[in-house]
Structures are given as structure tokens and as C-alpha cells.
Amino acid sequence: MGKIKNIVLIGFMGVGKGRTARELAERTGKFAVDCDDLIESFSNCKVKNIFAKFGESRFRELEKEVALWLEKHVQNSIISTGGGFLQVPNLEKIGTVVYLHSDFNQILAAIRNHPNSKKKIKKRPLLQNVDAAKDIHSKRLPLYRAAADIEIDVAQKSIAETCDEIVQLLEKKNTKKTSKK
Ligand code: S3P
């Protein structure tokens, strides 16, 4: 039997990639794997400190290393990624790419309304300046879309609703593929 494909969740900071991955994993009996967690355990350093001590470029190298490791060693899993992970060259080789979309203002409002908002902002170096973050969001939008096999609009949706939609769209996609054979 061939490798069972992973599902790779991409999207901007704060859209709920980690929570969606954990719920999808629970529903499907797969493992949830988080790229930033892998980077932190490989380097024994928090993302925030990697940025502060070694700069963003070092963090992007670590993302690429993790991406190669995932391609080689991980299958049949739900992978949540950091917002900038889409820059890794082997993204589509890791699995089916699902883009969780929300517009910038909605993302910002959701983060600010979160009971743990201070912590959520503090641990994300690229969320320290709202204008700069907005700019990153608009520059990345076409790139997320180009990288995605599937796009889901997550604004105003619960994690459960997002997961329902992902499962439905993946089933549709797989039926299309089988009927093409
Ligand atoms: C980043 C997003 C973060 C983390 C790092 C850089 C980005 O992950 O990887 O701070 O470039 O958008 P989340 O998307 O989980 O916040």
C-alpha cells in the first residue's frame, strides 16, 4: 500500500490551524503534528526566542528543515503549520494543502477577543506591529491561494464547522479523483 497522504493546514497567524488540526485528528484517528512545536523541540528554543536571538531568516531555515523531515518521515497525519510555512519548497510533497482563510480584520478581532489575547500576541514576533502584520497578510494572500488544494473560509465558523467543511471537501476531491481513473 502506498503512503497515506497527510493533510497540511496553512493560513495566517491566529486562524485556528492548531485547534483545527487537533479536532480533525480526534475525528479521524490520525495524529496531529504542529510544525512550530517540531521546530521548538528540534532547536530546544521557543519560536519567539529563535526570532530574537538568531533572526527570522534562521527560523525560515528551520521551517525548511522541518518540511524535509515531514516529507520523509510523516504520513497519515494532520499537520498544522506556522503562518509563513508556505515558503518551504516541498510543501505539496508533504500532503494535501488546505488553506484556512479569514480577512485580516476578523483575525485581529478574534485574537483581541480571546481570553488569552496578551499571550497569543506576545509569542508571535510578526504580530507586534498591526500595520506590518496587515501588510504581510495581503502579500501572502495570493501565495496561500496558489499553494492550496482546498480553501475554507473560517471567519465566523466554529472549529467543528471548519472541520465538517474540510472533511466534505476532501471527500468530494477524492471522489473526483477516483471517478477520473
Ligand atoms: C509566523 C507564524 C507563527 C510562527 C512564527 C512566524 C508567520 O505561527 O510560525 O511566529 O510567519 O506567520 P502561527 O501561524 O501558528 O501563529
PDB file of C-alpha atoms and ligand atoms in Angstrom:
ATOM      1  CA  MET A   1       0.000   0.000   0.000  1.00  0.00           C
ATOM      2  CA  GLY A   2       1.296   3.496  -0.817  1.00  0.00           C
ATOM      3  CA  LYS A   3       1.814   6.194   1.762  1.00  0.00           C
ATOM      4  CA  ILE A   4      -1.383   7.650   3.195  1.00  0.00           C
ATOM      5  CA  LYS A   5      -1.389  11.356   2.452  1.00  0.00           C
ATOM      6  CA  ASN A   6      -1.132  13.969   5.163  1.00  0.00           C
ATOM      7  CA  ILE A   7      -3.405  16.967   5.404  1.00  0.00           C
ATOM      8  CA  VAL A   8      -1.421  20.190   5.734  1.00  0.00           C
ATOM      9  CA  LEU A   9      -3.203  23.233   7.181  1.00  0.00           C
ATOM     10  CA  ILE A  10      -1.822  26.591   6.094  1.00  0.00           C
ATOM     11  CA  GLY A  11      -3.042  30.130   6.752  1.00  0.00           C
ATOM     12  CA  PHE A  12      -2.309  33.357   8.580  1.00  0.00           C
ATOM     13  CA  MET A  13      -1.464  33.574  12.290  1.00  0.00           C
ATOM     14  CA  GLY A  14      -4.471  33.182  14.549  1.00  0.00           C
ATOM     15  CA  VAL A  15      -6.882  31.470  12.119  1.00  0.00           C
ATOM     16  CA  GLY A  16      -7.001  28.311  14.265  1.00  0.00           C
ATOM     17  CA  LYS A  17      -4.719  25.922  12.356  1.00  0.00           C
ATOM     18  CA  GLY A  18      -3.564  24.131  15.529  1.00  0.00           C
ATOM     19  CA  ARG A  19      -7.042  23.784  17.028  1.00  0.00           C
ATOM     20  CA  THR A  20      -8.467  22.610  13.708  1.00  0.00           C
ATOM     21  CA  ALA A  21      -5.670  20.042  13.344  1.00  0.00           C
ATOM     22  CA  ARG A  22      -6.291  18.655  16.827  1.00  0.00           C
ATOM     23  CA  GLU A  23     -10.045  18.351  16.271  1.00  0.00           C
ATOM     24  CA  LEU A  24      -9.604  16.773  12.824  1.00  0.00           C
ATOM     25  CA  ALA A  25      -7.106  14.320  14.292  1.00  0.00           C
ATOM     26  CA  GLU A  26      -9.538  13.363  17.030  1.00  0.00           C
ATOM     27  CA  ARG A  27     -12.308  12.759  14.486  1.00  0.00           C
ATOM     28  CA  THR A  28     -10.204  10.764  12.057  1.00  0.00           C
ATOM     29  CA  GLY A  29      -7.970   8.849  14.458  1.00  0.00           C
ATOM     30  CA  LYS A  30      -4.858  10.409  12.893  1.00  0.00           C
ATOM     31  CA  PHE A  31      -2.059  12.186  14.716  1.00  0.00           C
ATOM     32  CA  ALA A  32      -1.902  15.985  14.872  1.00  0.00           C
ATOM     33  CA  VAL A  33       1.594  17.322  14.271  1.00  0.00           C
ATOM     34  CA  ASP A  34       2.491  21.007  14.638  1.00  0.00           C
ATOM     35  CA  CYS A  35       5.453  22.498  12.749  1.00  0.00           C
ATOM     36  CA  ASP A  36       6.249  25.175  15.318  1.00  0.00           C
ATOM     37  CA  ASP A  37       6.244  22.530  18.072  1.00  0.00           C
ATOM     38  CA  LEU A  38       8.687  20.467  15.988  1.00  0.00           C
ATOM     39  CA  ILE A  39      10.928  23.492  15.444  1.00  0.00           C
ATOM     40  CA  GLU A  40      10.894  24.225  19.176  1.00  0.00           C
ATOM     41  CA  SER A  41      11.777  20.672  20.093  1.00  0.00           C
ATOM     42  CA  PHE A  42      14.420  20.263  17.357  1.00  0.00           C
ATOM     43  CA  SER A  43      16.113  23.503  18.376  1.00  0.00           C
ATOM     44  CA  ASN A  44      15.224  23.430  22.081  1.00  0.00           C
ATOM     45  CA  CYS A  45      14.201  27.076  21.775  1.00  0.00           C
ATOM     46  CA  LYS A  46      10.858  28.913  21.662  1.00  0.00           C
ATOM     47  CA  VAL A  47       9.877  30.451  18.309  1.00  0.00           C
ATOM     48  CA  LYS A  48       9.901  33.902  19.876  1.00  0.00           C
ATOM     49  CA  ASN A  49      13.488  33.378  21.090  1.00  0.00           C
ATOM     50  CA  ILE A  50      14.656  31.983  17.746  1.00  0.00           C
ATOM     51  CA  PHE A  51      13.472  35.238  16.135  1.00  0.00           C
ATOM     52  CA  ALA A  52      15.063  37.359  18.878  1.00  0.00           C
ATOM     53  CA  LYS A  53      18.415  35.560  19.066  1.00  0.00           C
ATOM     54  CA  PHE A  54      19.029  34.401  15.515  1.00  0.00           C
ATOM     55  CA  GLY A  55      16.606  36.401  13.363  1.00  0.00           C
ATOM     56  CA  GLU A  56      13.706  35.485  11.106  1.00  0.00           C
ATOM     57  CA  SER A  57      15.979  34.009   8.428  1.00  0.00           C
ATOM     58  CA  ARG A  58      17.191  31.300  10.842  1.00  0.00           C
ATOM     59  CA  PHE A  59      13.581  30.485  11.681  1.00  0.00           C
ATOM     60  CA  ARG A  60      12.772  30.119   7.954  1.00  0.00           C
ATOM     61  CA  GLU A  61      15.713  27.713   7.559  1.00  0.00           C
ATOM     62  CA  LEU A  62      14.379  25.636  10.436  1.00  0.00           C
ATOM     63  CA  GLU A  63      10.969  25.555   8.742  1.00  0.00           C
ATOM     64  CA  LYS A  64      12.611  24.171   5.608  1.00  0.00           C
ATOM     65  CA  GLU A  65      14.426  21.502   7.630  1.00  0.00           C
ATOM     66  CA  VAL A  66      11.188  20.505   9.331  1.00  0.00           C
ATOM     67  CA  ALA A  67       9.454  20.380   5.935  1.00  0.00           C
ATOM     68  CA  LEU A  68      12.028  17.917   4.604  1.00  0.00           C
ATOM     69  CA  TRP A  69      11.723  15.839   7.756  1.00  0.00           C
ATOM     70  CA  LEU A  70       7.927  15.767   7.429  1.00  0.00           C
ATOM     71  CA  GLU A  71       8.100  14.729   3.782  1.00  0.00           C
ATOM     72  CA  LYS A  72      10.410  11.864   4.657  1.00  0.00           C
ATOM     73  CA  HIS A  73       9.001  10.610   7.934  1.00  0.00           C
ATOM     74  CA  VAL A  74       5.383  11.631   8.459  1.00  0.00           C
ATOM     75  CA  GLN A  75       2.288  10.171   6.833  1.00  0.00           C
ATOM     76  CA  ASN A  76      -1.407   9.765   7.591  1.00  0.00           C
ATOM     77  CA  SER A  77      -1.299  12.815   9.887  1.00  0.00           C
ATOM     78  CA  ILE A  78      -2.871  16.252  10.188  1.00  0.00           C
ATOM     79  CA  ILE A  79      -0.131  18.859  10.090  1.00  0.00           C
ATOM     80  CA  SER A  80      -0.615  22.405  11.331  1.00  0.00           C
ATOM     81  CA  THR A  81       1.950  24.933  10.157  1.00  0.00           C
ATOM     82  CA  GLY A  82       3.155  28.399  11.100  1.00  0.00           C
ATOM     83  CA  GLY A  83       1.729  31.240   9.000  1.00  0.00           C
ATOM     84  CA  GLY A  84       4.890  31.542   6.899  1.00  0.00           C
ATOM     85  CA  PHE A  85       5.445  27.841   6.302  1.00  0.00           C
ATOM     86  CA  LEU A  86       4.047  28.161   2.791  1.00  0.00           C
ATOM     87  CA  GLN A  87       7.532  29.349   1.681  1.00  0.00           C
ATOM     88  CA  VAL A  88       9.027  25.849   2.013  1.00  0.00           C
ATOM     89  CA  PRO A  89       9.861  24.473  -1.447  1.00  0.00           C
ATOM     90  CA  ASN A  90       8.420  20.974  -0.878  1.00  0.00           C
ATOM     91  CA  LEU A  91       5.015  21.952   0.549  1.00  0.00           C
ATOM     92  CA  GLU A  92       2.920  19.972  -1.944  1.00  0.00           C
ATOM     93  CA  LYS A  93       5.031  16.878  -1.391  1.00  0.00           C
ATOM     94  CA  ILE A  94       4.076  16.813   2.293  1.00  0.00           C
ATOM     95  CA  GLY A  95       0.355  16.331   1.712  1.00  0.00           C
ATOM     96  CA  THR A  96      -2.957  17.797   0.599  1.00  0.00           C
ATOM     97  CA  VAL A  97      -2.774  21.512   1.345  1.00  0.00           C
ATOM     98  CA  VAL A  98      -5.811  23.123   2.975  1.00  0.00           C
ATOM     99  CA  TYR A  99      -5.812  26.917   3.299  1.00  0.00           C
ATOM    100  CA  LEU A 100      -7.811  28.360   6.203  1.00  0.00           C
ATOM    101  CA  HIS A 101      -8.812  31.852   5.082  1.00  0.00           C
ATOM    102  CA  SER A 102     -10.036  34.824   7.051  1.00  0.00           C
ATOM    103  CA  ASP A 103      -9.672  38.518   6.366  1.00  0.00           C
ATOM    104  CA  PHE A 104      -7.187  40.486   8.424  1.00  0.00           C
ATOM    105  CA  ASN A 105      -9.675  42.487  10.490  1.00  0.00           C
ATOM    106  CA  GLN A 106     -11.552  39.388  11.502  1.00  0.00           C
ATOM    107  CA  ILE A 107      -8.342  37.645  12.515  1.00  0.00           C
ATOM    108  CA  LEU A 108      -7.287  40.638  14.580  1.00  0.00           C
ATOM    109  CA  ALA A 109     -10.699  40.886  16.262  1.00  0.00           C
ATOM    110  CA  ALA A 110     -10.676  37.164  17.093  1.00  0.00           C
ATOM    111  CA  ILE A 111      -7.205  37.400  18.630  1.00  0.00           C
ATOM    112  CA  ARG A 112      -8.079  40.537  20.603  1.00  0.00           C
ATOM    113  CA  ASN A 113     -11.299  38.975  21.922  1.00  0.00           C
ATOM    114  CA  HIS A 114      -9.574  35.810  23.041  1.00  0.00           C
ATOM    115  CA  PRO A 115      -9.291  35.455  26.850  1.00  0.00           C
ATOM    116  CA  ASN A 116      -5.562  34.761  26.395  1.00  0.00           C
ATOM    117  CA  SER A 117      -5.004  37.504  23.830  1.00  0.00           C
ATOM    118  CA  LYS A 118      -1.940  39.042  25.510  1.00  0.00           C
ATOM    119  CA  LYS A 119      -0.104  35.725  25.499  1.00  0.00           C
ATOM    120  CA  LYS A 120      -1.195  34.978  21.922  1.00  0.00           C
ATOM    121  CA  ILE A 121       0.226  38.279  20.691  1.00  0.00           C
ATOM    122  CA  LYS A 122       3.379  38.103  22.815  1.00  0.00           C
ATOM    123  CA  LYS A 123       4.505  34.761  21.448  1.00  0.00           C
ATOM    124  CA  ARG A 124       4.169  35.894  17.802  1.00  0.00           C
ATOM    125  CA  PRO A 125       7.002  38.229  16.738  1.00  0.00           C
ATOM    126  CA  LEU A 126       5.236  39.153  13.492  1.00  0.00           C
ATOM    127  CA  LEU A 127       2.082  40.318  15.281  1.00  0.00           C
ATOM    128  CA  GLN A 128       3.821  43.047  17.283  1.00  0.00           C
ATOM    129  CA  ASN A 129       3.031  45.743  14.737  1.00  0.00           C
ATOM    130  CA  VAL A 130      -0.502  45.730  13.367  1.00  0.00           C
ATOM    131  CA  ASP A 131       0.272  47.635  10.152  1.00  0.00           C
ATOM    132  CA  ALA A 132       3.202  45.382   9.333  1.00  0.00           C
ATOM    133  CA  ALA A 133       1.093  42.274  10.051  1.00  0.00           C
ATOM    134  CA  LYS A 134      -1.671  43.588   7.778  1.00  0.00           C
ATOM    135  CA  ASP A 135       0.863  44.072   5.038  1.00  0.00           C
ATOM    136  CA  ILE A 136       2.164  40.509   5.451  1.00  0.00           C
ATOM    137  CA  HIS A 137      -1.419  39.228   5.279  1.00  0.00           C
ATOM    138  CA  SER A 138      -2.140  40.982   1.991  1.00  0.00           C
ATOM    139  CA  LYS A 139       1.188  39.942   0.447  1.00  0.00           C
ATOM    140  CA  ARG A 140       0.687  36.326   1.448  1.00  0.00           C
ATOM    141  CA  LEU A 141      -2.944  36.011   0.397  1.00  0.00           C
ATOM    142  CA  PRO A 142      -2.236  35.175  -3.280  1.00  0.00           C
ATOM    143  CA  LEU A 143       0.547  32.821  -2.196  1.00  0.00           C
ATOM    144  CA  TYR A 144      -1.712  30.895   0.202  1.00  0.00           C
ATOM    145  CA  ARG A 145      -4.260  30.593  -2.569  1.00  0.00           C
ATOM    146  CA  ALA A 146      -1.727  29.437  -5.123  1.00  0.00           C
ATOM    147  CA  ALA A 147      -0.363  26.804  -2.724  1.00  0.00           C
ATOM    148  CA  ALA A 148      -3.744  25.403  -1.681  1.00  0.00           C
ATOM    149  CA  ASP A 149      -5.568  22.343  -2.971  1.00  0.00           C
ATOM    150  CA  ILE A 150      -8.599  23.437  -0.972  1.00  0.00           C
ATOM    151  CA  GLU A 151      -9.635  26.784   0.562  1.00  0.00           C
ATOM    152  CA  ILE A 152     -12.001  27.174   3.507  1.00  0.00           C
ATOM    153  CA  ASP A 153     -13.359  30.476   4.757  1.00  0.00           C
ATOM    154  CA  VAL A 154     -13.087  30.148   8.531  1.00  0.00           C
ATOM    155  CA  ALA A 155     -14.345  33.594   9.589  1.00  0.00           C
ATOM    156  CA  GLN A 156     -17.470  33.259  11.786  1.00  0.00           C
ATOM    157  CA  LYS A 157     -17.105  29.468  11.838  1.00  0.00           C
ATOM    158  CA  SER A 158     -16.516  27.257  14.838  1.00  0.00           C
ATOM    159  CA  ILE A 159     -13.642  24.785  14.718  1.00  0.00           C
ATOM    160  CA  ALA A 160     -16.234  21.992  14.409  1.00  0.00           C
ATOM    161  CA  GLU A 161     -17.865  23.679  11.383  1.00  0.00           C
ATOM    162  CA  THR A 162     -14.473  24.204   9.770  1.00  0.00           C
ATOM    163  CA  CYS A 163     -13.656  20.510  10.263  1.00  0.00           C
ATOM    164  CA  ASP A 164     -17.052  19.466   8.777  1.00  0.00           C
ATOM    165  CA  GLU A 165     -16.277  21.513   5.691  1.00  0.00           C
ATOM    166  CA  ILE A 166     -12.736  20.170   5.336  1.00  0.00           C
ATOM    167  CA  VAL A 167     -13.976  16.570   5.549  1.00  0.00           C
ATOM    168  CA  GLN A 168     -16.728  17.239   2.971  1.00  0.00           C
ATOM    169  CA  LEU A 169     -14.405  18.971   0.511  1.00  0.00           C
ATOM    170  CA  LEU A 170     -11.729  16.301   0.839  1.00  0.00           C
ATOM    171  CA  GLU A 171     -14.308  13.585   0.202  1.00  0.00           C
ATOM    172  CA  LYS A 172     -15.541  15.445  -2.890  1.00  0.00           C
ATOM    173  CA  LYS A 173     -11.975  15.841  -4.104  1.00  0.00           C
ATOM    174  CA  ASN A 174     -11.229  12.138  -3.606  1.00  0.00           C
ATOM    175  CA  THR A 175     -14.445  11.073  -5.377  1.00  0.00           C
ATOM    176  CA  LYS A 176     -13.492  13.260  -8.343  1.00  0.00           C
ATOM    177  CA  LYS A 177     -10.049  11.632  -8.464  1.00  0.00           C
ATOM    178  CA  THR A 178     -11.443   8.081  -8.312  1.00  0.00           C
ATOM    179  CA  SER A 179     -14.050   8.758 -10.994  1.00  0.00           C
ATOM    180  CA  LYS A 180     -11.322  10.099 -13.284  1.00  0.00           C
ATOM    181  CA  LYS A 181      -9.434   6.775 -13.167  1.00  0.00           C
TER     182      LYS A 181
HETATM  183  C1  S3P B   1       4.637  33.043  11.675  1.00  0.00           C
HETATM  184  C2  S3P B   1       3.593  32.404  12.302  1.00  0.00           C
HETATM  185  C3  S3P B   1       3.715  31.722  13.600  1.00  0.00           C
HETATM  186  C4  S3P B   1       5.152  31.245  13.806  1.00  0.00           C
HETATM  187  C5  S3P B   1       6.096  32.384  13.629  1.00  0.00           C
HETATM  188  C6  S3P B   1       6.017  33.027  12.247  1.00  0.00           C
HETATM  189  C7  S3P B   1       4.427  33.714  10.368  1.00  0.00           C
HETATM  190  O1  S3P B   1       2.827  30.589  13.664  1.00  0.00           O
HETATM  191  O2  S3P B   1       5.461  30.215  12.914  1.00  0.00           O
HETATM  192  O3  S3P B   1       5.837  33.325  14.631  1.00  0.00           O
HETATM  193  O4  S3P B   1       5.406  33.966   9.658  1.00  0.00           O
HETATM  194  O5  S3P B   1       3.249  33.964  10.022  1.00  0.00           O
HETATM  195  P1  S3P B   1       1.200  30.733  13.789  1.00  0.00           P
HETATM  196  O6  S3P B   1       0.671  30.895  12.390  1.00  0.00           O
HETATM  197  O7  S3P B   1       0.802  29.473  14.426  1.00  0.00           O
HETATM  198  O8  S3P B   1       0.953  31.916  14.634  1.00  0.00           O
END
